[in-house]
mmCIF file of C-alpha atoms and ligand atoms in Angstrom:
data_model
loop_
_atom_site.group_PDB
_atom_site.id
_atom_site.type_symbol
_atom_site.label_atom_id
_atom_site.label_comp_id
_atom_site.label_asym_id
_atom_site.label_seq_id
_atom_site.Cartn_x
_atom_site.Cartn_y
_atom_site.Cartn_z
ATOM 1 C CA UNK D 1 0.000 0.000 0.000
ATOM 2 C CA UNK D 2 1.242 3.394 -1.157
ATOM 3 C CA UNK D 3 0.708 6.746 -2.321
ATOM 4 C CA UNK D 4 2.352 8.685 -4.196
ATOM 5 C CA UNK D 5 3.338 12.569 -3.350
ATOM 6 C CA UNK D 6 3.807 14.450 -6.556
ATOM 7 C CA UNK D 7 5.588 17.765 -7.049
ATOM 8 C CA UNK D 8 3.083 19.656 -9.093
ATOM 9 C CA UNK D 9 5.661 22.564 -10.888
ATOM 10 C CA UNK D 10 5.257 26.220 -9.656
ATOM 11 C CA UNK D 11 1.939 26.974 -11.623
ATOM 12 C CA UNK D 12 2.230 26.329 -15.508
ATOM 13 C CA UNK D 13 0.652 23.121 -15.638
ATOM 14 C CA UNK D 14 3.227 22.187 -18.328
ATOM 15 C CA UNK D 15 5.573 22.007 -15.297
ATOM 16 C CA UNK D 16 5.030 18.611 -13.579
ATOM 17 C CA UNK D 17 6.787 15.608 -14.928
ATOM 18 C CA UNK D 18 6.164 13.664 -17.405
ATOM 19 C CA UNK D 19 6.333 10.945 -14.599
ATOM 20 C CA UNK D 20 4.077 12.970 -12.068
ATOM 21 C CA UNK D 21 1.651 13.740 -15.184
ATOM 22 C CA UNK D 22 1.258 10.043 -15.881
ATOM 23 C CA UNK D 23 0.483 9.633 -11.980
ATOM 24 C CA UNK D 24 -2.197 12.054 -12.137
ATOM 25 C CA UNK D 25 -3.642 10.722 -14.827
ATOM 26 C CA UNK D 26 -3.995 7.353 -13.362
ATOM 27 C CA UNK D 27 -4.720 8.133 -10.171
ATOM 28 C CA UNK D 28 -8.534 7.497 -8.400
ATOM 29 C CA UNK D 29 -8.155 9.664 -5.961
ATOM 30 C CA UNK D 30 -6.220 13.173 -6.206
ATOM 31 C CA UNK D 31 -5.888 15.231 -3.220
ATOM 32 C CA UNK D 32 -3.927 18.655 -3.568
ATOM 33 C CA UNK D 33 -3.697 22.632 -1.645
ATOM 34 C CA UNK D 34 -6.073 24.631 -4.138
ATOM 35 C CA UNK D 35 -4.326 28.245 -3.213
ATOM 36 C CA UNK D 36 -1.124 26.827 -4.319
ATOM 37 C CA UNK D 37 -1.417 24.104 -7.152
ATOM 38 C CA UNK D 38 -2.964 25.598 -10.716
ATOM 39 C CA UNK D 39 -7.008 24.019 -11.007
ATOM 40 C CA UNK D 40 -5.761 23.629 -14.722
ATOM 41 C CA UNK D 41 -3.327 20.664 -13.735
ATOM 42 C CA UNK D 42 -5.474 19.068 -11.212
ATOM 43 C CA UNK D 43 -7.955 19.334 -14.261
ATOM 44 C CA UNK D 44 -6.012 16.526 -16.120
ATOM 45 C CA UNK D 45 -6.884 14.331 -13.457
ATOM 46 C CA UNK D 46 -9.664 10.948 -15.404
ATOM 47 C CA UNK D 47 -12.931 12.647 -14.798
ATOM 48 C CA UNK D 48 -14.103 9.857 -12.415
ATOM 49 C CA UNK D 49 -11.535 10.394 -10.144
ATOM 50 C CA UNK D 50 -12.064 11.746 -6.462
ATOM 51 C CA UNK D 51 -10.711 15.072 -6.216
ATOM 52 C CA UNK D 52 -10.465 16.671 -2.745
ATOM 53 C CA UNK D 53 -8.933 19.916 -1.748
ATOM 54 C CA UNK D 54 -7.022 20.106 1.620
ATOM 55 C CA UNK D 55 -6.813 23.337 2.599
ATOM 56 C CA UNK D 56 -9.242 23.796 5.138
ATOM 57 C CA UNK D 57 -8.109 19.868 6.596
ATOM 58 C CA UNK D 58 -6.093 19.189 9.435
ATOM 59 C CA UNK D 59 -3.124 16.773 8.979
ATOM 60 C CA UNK D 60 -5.081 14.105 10.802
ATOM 61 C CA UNK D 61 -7.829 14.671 8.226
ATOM 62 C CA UNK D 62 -5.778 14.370 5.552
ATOM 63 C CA UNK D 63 -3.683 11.659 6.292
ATOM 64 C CA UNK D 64 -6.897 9.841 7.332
ATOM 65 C CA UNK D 65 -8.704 9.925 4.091
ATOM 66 C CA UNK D 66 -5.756 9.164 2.175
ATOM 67 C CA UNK D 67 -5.277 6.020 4.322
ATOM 68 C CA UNK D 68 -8.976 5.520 3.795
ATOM 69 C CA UNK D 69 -8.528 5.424 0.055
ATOM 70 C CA UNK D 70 -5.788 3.295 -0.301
ATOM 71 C CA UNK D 71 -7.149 0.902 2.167
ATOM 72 C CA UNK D 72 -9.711 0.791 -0.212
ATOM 73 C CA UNK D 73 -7.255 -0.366 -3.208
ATOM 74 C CA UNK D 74 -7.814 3.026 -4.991
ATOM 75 C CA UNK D 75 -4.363 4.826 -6.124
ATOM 76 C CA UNK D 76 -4.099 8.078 -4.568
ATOM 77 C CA UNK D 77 -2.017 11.047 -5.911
ATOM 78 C CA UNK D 78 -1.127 13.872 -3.309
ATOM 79 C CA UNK D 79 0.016 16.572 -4.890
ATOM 80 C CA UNK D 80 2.427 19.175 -3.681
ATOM 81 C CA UNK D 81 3.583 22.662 -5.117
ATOM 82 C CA UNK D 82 7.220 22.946 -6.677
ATOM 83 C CA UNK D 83 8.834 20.308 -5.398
ATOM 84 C CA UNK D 84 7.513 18.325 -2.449
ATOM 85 C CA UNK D 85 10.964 18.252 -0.813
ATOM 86 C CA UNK D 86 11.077 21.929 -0.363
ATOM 87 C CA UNK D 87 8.758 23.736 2.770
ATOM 88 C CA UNK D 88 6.634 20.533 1.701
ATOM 89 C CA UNK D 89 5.712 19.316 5.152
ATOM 90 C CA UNK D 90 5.442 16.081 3.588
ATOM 91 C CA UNK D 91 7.511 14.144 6.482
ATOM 92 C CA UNK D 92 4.801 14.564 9.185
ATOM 93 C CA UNK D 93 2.242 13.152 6.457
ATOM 94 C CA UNK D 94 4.846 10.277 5.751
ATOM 95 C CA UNK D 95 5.033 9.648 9.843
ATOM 96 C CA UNK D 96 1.432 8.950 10.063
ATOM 97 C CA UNK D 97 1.289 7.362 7.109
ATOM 98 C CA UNK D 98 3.747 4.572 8.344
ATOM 99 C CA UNK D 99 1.470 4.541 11.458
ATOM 100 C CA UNK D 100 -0.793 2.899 9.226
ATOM 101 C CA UNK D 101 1.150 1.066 7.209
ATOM 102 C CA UNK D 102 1.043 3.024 4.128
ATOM 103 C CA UNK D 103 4.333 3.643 1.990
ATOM 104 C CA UNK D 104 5.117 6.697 0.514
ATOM 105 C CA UNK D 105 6.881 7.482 -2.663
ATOM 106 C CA UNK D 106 7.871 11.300 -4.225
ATOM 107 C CA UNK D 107 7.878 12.173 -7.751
ATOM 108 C CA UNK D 108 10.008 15.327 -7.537
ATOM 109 C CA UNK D 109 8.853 18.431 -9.352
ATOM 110 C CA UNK D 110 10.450 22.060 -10.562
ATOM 111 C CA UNK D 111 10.622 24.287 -7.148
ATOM 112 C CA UNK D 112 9.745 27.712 -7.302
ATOM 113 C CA UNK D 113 13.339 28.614 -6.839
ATOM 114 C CA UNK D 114 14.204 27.276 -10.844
ATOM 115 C CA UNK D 115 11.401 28.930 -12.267
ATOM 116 C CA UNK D 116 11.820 31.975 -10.796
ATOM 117 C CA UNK D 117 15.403 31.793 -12.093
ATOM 118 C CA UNK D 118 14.320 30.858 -15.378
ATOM 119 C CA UNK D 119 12.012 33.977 -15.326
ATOM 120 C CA UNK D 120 14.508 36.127 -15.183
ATOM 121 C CA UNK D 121 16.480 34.208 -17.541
ATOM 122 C CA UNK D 122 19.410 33.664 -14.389
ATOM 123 C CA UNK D 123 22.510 31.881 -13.754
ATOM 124 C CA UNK D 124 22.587 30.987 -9.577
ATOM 125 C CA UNK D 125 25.895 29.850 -9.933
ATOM 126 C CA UNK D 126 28.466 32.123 -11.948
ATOM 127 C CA UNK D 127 32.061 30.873 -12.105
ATOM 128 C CA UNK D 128 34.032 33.106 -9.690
ATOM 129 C CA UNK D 129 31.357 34.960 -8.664
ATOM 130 C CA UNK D 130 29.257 32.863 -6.505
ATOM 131 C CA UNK D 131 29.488 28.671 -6.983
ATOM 132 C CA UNK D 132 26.881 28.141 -3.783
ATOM 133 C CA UNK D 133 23.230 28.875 -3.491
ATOM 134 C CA UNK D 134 21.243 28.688 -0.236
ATOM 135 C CA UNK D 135 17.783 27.925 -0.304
ATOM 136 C CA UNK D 136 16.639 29.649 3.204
ATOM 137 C CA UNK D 137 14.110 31.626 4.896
ATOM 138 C CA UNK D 138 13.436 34.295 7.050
ATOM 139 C CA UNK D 139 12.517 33.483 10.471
ATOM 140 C CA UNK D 140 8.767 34.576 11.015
ATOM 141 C CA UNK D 141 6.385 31.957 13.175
ATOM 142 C CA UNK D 142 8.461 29.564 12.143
ATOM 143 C CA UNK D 143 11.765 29.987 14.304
ATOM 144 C CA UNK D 144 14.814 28.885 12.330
ATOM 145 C CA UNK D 145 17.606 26.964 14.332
ATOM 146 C CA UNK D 146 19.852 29.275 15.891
ATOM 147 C CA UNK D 147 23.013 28.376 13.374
ATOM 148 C CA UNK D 148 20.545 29.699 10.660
ATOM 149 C CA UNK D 149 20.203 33.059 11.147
ATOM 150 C CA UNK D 150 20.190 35.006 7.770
ATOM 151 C CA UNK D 151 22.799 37.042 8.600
ATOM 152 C CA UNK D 152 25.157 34.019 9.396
ATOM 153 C CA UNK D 153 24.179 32.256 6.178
ATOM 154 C CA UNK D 154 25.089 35.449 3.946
ATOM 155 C CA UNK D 155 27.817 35.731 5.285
ATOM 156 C CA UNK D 156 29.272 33.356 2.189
ATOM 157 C CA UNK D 157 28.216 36.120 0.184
ATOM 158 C CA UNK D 158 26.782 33.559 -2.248
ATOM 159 C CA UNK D 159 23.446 33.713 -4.003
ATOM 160 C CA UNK D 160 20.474 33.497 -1.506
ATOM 161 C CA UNK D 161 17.011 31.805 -2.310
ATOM 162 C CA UNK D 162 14.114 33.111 0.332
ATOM 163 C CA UNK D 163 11.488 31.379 0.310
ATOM 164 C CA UNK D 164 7.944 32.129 2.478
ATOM 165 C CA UNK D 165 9.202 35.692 3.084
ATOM 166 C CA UNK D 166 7.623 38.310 1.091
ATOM 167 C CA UNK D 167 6.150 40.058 4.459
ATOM 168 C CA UNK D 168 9.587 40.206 5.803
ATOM 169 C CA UNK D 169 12.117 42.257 3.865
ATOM 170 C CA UNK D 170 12.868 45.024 6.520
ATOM 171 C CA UNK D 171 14.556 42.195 8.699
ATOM 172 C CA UNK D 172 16.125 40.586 5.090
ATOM 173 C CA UNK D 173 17.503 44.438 4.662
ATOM 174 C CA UNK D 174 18.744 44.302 8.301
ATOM 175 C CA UNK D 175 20.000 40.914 8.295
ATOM 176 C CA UNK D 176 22.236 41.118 5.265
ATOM 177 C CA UNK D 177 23.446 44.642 5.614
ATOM 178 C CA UNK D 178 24.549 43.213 9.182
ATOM 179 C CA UNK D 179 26.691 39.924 7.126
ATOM 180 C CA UNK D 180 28.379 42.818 4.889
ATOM 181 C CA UNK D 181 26.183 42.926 1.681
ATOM 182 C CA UNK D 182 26.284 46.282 -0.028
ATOM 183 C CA UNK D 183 23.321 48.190 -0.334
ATOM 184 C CA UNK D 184 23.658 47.861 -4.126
ATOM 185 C CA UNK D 185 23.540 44.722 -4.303
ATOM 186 C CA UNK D 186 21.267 42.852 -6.799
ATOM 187 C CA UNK D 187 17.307 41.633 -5.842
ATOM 188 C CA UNK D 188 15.202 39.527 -8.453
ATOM 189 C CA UNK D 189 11.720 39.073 -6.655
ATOM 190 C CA UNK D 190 9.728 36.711 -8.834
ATOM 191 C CA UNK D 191 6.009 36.641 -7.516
ATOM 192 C CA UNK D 192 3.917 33.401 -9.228
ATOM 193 C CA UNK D 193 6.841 32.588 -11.555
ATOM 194 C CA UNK D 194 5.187 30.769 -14.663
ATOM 195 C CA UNK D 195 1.074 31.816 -13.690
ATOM 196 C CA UNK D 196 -0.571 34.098 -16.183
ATOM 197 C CA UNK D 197 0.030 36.971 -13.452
ATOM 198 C CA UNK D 198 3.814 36.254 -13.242
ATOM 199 C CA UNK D 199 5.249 39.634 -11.584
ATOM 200 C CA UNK D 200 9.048 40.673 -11.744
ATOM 201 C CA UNK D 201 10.558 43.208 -9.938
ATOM 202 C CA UNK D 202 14.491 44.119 -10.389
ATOM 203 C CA UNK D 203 15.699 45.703 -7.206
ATOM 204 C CA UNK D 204 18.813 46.227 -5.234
ATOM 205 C CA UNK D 205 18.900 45.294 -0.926
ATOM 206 C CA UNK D 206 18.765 49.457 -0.473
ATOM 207 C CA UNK D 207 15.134 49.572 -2.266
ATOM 208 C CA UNK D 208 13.884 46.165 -1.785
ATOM 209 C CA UNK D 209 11.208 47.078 1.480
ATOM 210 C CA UNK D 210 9.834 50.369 -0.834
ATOM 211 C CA UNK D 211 9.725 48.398 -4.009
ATOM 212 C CA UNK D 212 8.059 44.925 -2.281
ATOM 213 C CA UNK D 213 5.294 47.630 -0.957
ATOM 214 C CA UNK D 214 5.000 49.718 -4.107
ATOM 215 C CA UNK D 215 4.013 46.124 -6.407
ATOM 216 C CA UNK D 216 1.923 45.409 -3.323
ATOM 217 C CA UNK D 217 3.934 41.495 -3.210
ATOM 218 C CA UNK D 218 3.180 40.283 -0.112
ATOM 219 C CA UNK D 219 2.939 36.150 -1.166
ATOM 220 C CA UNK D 220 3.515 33.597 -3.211
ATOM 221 C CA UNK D 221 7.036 35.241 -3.802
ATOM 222 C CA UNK D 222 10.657 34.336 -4.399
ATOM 223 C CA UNK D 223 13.555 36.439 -3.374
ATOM 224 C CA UNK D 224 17.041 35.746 -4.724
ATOM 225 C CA UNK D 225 19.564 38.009 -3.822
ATOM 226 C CA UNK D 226 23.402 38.349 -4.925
ATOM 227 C CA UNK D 227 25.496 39.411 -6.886
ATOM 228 C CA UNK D 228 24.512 36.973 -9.425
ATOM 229 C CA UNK D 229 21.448 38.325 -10.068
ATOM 230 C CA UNK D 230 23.637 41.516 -11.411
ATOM 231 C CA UNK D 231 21.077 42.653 -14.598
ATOM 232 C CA UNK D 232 24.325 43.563 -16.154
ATOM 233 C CA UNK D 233 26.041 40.111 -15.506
ATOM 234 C CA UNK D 234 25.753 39.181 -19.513
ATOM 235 C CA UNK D 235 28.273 42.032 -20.045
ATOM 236 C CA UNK D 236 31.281 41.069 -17.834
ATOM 237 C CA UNK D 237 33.895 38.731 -19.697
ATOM 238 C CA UNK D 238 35.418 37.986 -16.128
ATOM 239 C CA UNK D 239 32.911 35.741 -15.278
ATOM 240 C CA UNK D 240 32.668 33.556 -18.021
ATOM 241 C CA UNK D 241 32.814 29.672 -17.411
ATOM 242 C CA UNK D 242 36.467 27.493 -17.980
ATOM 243 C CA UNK D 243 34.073 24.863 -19.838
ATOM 244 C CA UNK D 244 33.591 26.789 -22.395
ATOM 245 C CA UNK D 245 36.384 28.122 -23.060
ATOM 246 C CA UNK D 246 38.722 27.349 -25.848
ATOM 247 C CA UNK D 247 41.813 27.351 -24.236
ATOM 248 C CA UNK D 248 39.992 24.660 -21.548
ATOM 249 C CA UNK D 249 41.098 20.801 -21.872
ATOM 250 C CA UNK D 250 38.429 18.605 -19.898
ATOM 251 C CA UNK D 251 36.945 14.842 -20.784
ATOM 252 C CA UNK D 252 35.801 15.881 -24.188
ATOM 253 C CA UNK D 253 37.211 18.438 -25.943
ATOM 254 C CA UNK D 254 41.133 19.422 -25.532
ATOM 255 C CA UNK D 255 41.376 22.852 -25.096
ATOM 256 C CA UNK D 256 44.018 24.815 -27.973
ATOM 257 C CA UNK D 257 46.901 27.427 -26.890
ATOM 258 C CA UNK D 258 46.612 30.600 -27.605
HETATM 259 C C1 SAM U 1 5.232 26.339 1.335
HETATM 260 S S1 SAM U 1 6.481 26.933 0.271
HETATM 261 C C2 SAM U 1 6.459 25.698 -0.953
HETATM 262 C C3 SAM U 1 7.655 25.691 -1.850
HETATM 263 C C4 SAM U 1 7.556 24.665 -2.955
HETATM 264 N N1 SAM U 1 7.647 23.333 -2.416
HETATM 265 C C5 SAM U 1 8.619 24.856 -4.044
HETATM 266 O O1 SAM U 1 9.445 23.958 -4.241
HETATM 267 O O2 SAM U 1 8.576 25.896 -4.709
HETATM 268 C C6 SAM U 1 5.685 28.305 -0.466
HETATM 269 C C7 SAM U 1 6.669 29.389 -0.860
HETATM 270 O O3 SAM U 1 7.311 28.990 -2.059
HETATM 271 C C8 SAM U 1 7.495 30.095 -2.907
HETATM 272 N N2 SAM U 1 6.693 29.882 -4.113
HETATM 273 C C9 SAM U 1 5.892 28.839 -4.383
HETATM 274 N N3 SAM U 1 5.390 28.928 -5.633
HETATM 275 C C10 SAM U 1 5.886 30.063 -6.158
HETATM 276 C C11 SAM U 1 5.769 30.711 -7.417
HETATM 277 N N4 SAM U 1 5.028 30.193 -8.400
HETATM 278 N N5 SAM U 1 6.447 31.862 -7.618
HETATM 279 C C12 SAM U 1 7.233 32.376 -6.650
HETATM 280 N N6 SAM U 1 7.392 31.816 -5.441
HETATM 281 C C13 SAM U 1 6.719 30.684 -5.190
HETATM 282 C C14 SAM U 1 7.062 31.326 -2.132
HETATM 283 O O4 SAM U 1 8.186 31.816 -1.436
HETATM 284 C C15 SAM U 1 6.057 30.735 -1.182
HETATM 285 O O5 SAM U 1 5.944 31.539 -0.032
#
């Protein structure tokens, strides 16, 4: 007995898997968070299936009907926005679920963090700029463990992902001006990357509170901060990759002396 938790993409329906797609398609009973997953996926669903929306169920509720279900011998699909792995909460679902004797198995799916990159048409990770990305958060109800503190991760001056923080960019300004980050420095905020009502702002860490207020973002938005996401970063020769360059040798092309 199993289910299977399915990353559903960031919005565009076009996002899931081909894997998770075939899933859905096959499943009897689909359960998914209607705020966050697009009605146009879920839509794809076989018309006889069960459909049931968990937003207003506890965790008890939902983990009972799903046990219910597959108890049953239906196939149940729970599916999860971005990836499931990410801010998911899928491990206190899998806990009860093991309770009961039901398996679990995740079909990953594209986080919010890549398509809000691919938005803006980004690089994370530019050779001798920044090689590390942090996918993070800014504490709100949700405390973060005390070696997590913003301003302790950006200290690597590497590109930072926040996610769940769009209400919270006074204490993002505060944190990273306290690790060192110049006031300059580069903010992509990407609210509903990939839904019809996709919103980009370009800011810099100085701005970022005035211009979050002046779109009105207060949800459903990524931040990614660093110098990576430098609007001028197509123009500087200095940080182009070694793999591509021609002088390079690596496993499949030797490189030529100039
Ligand atoms: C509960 S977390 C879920 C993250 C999800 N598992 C993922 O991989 O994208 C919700 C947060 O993810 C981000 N998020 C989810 N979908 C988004 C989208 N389409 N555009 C921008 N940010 C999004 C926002 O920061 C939001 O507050």
């Amino acid at each position: 007995m199993k289910i299977y938790i399915i990353g559903a993409g960031p919005g565009d329906p076009d996002l899931i898997t081909v894997k998770g797609l075939k899933l859905l398609q096959e499943a009897d009973v689909v359960m998914y968070t209607d705020s966050l997953v697009n009605a146009d996926l879920i839509a794809k669903a076989k018309p006889e299936a069960e459909v049931i929306l968990s937003a207003g169920m506890s965790l008890e509720e939902m983990v009972e009907v799903m046990v219910d279900r597959v108890k049953a011998g239906k196939m149940v699909a729970r599916v999860h926005t971005g990836d499931p792995s990410v801010y998911g909460a899928i491990m206190e679902q899998a806990a009860l679920l093991k309770r009961e004797g039901v398996s679990y198995e995740v079909i990953p799916g594209v986080s919010s963090v890549f398509a809000s990159a691919a938005a803006i048409g980004a690089e994370l990770t530019i050779p001798e700029l920044t090689q590390t990305l942090i996918l993070t958060r800014v504490e709100g109800r949700t405390p973060m463990p005390d070696r997590e503190q913003l301003r302790d991760l950006a200290a690597h001056h590497c590109t930072l992902a926040l996610f769940l923080s769009a209400t919270l960019t006074k204490k993002i300004v505060r944190e990273l001006t306290e690790a060192g980050w110049s006031p300059q420095t580069p903010v992509a905020v990407v609210q509903r990357a990939t839904w019809p009502d996709q919103l980009i702002v370009r800011s810099t860490l100085e701005n970022l509170d005035a211009d979050m207020r002046a779109n009105g973002i207060r949800s459903h938005a990524m931040i990614l901060a660093g110098w990576a996401l430098d609007p001028d970063i197509h123009s500087r020769d200095e940080y182009r990759s070694k793999l591509y360059d021609k002088t390079f040798t690596h496993g499949y092309r030797k490189g030529v002396k100039e």
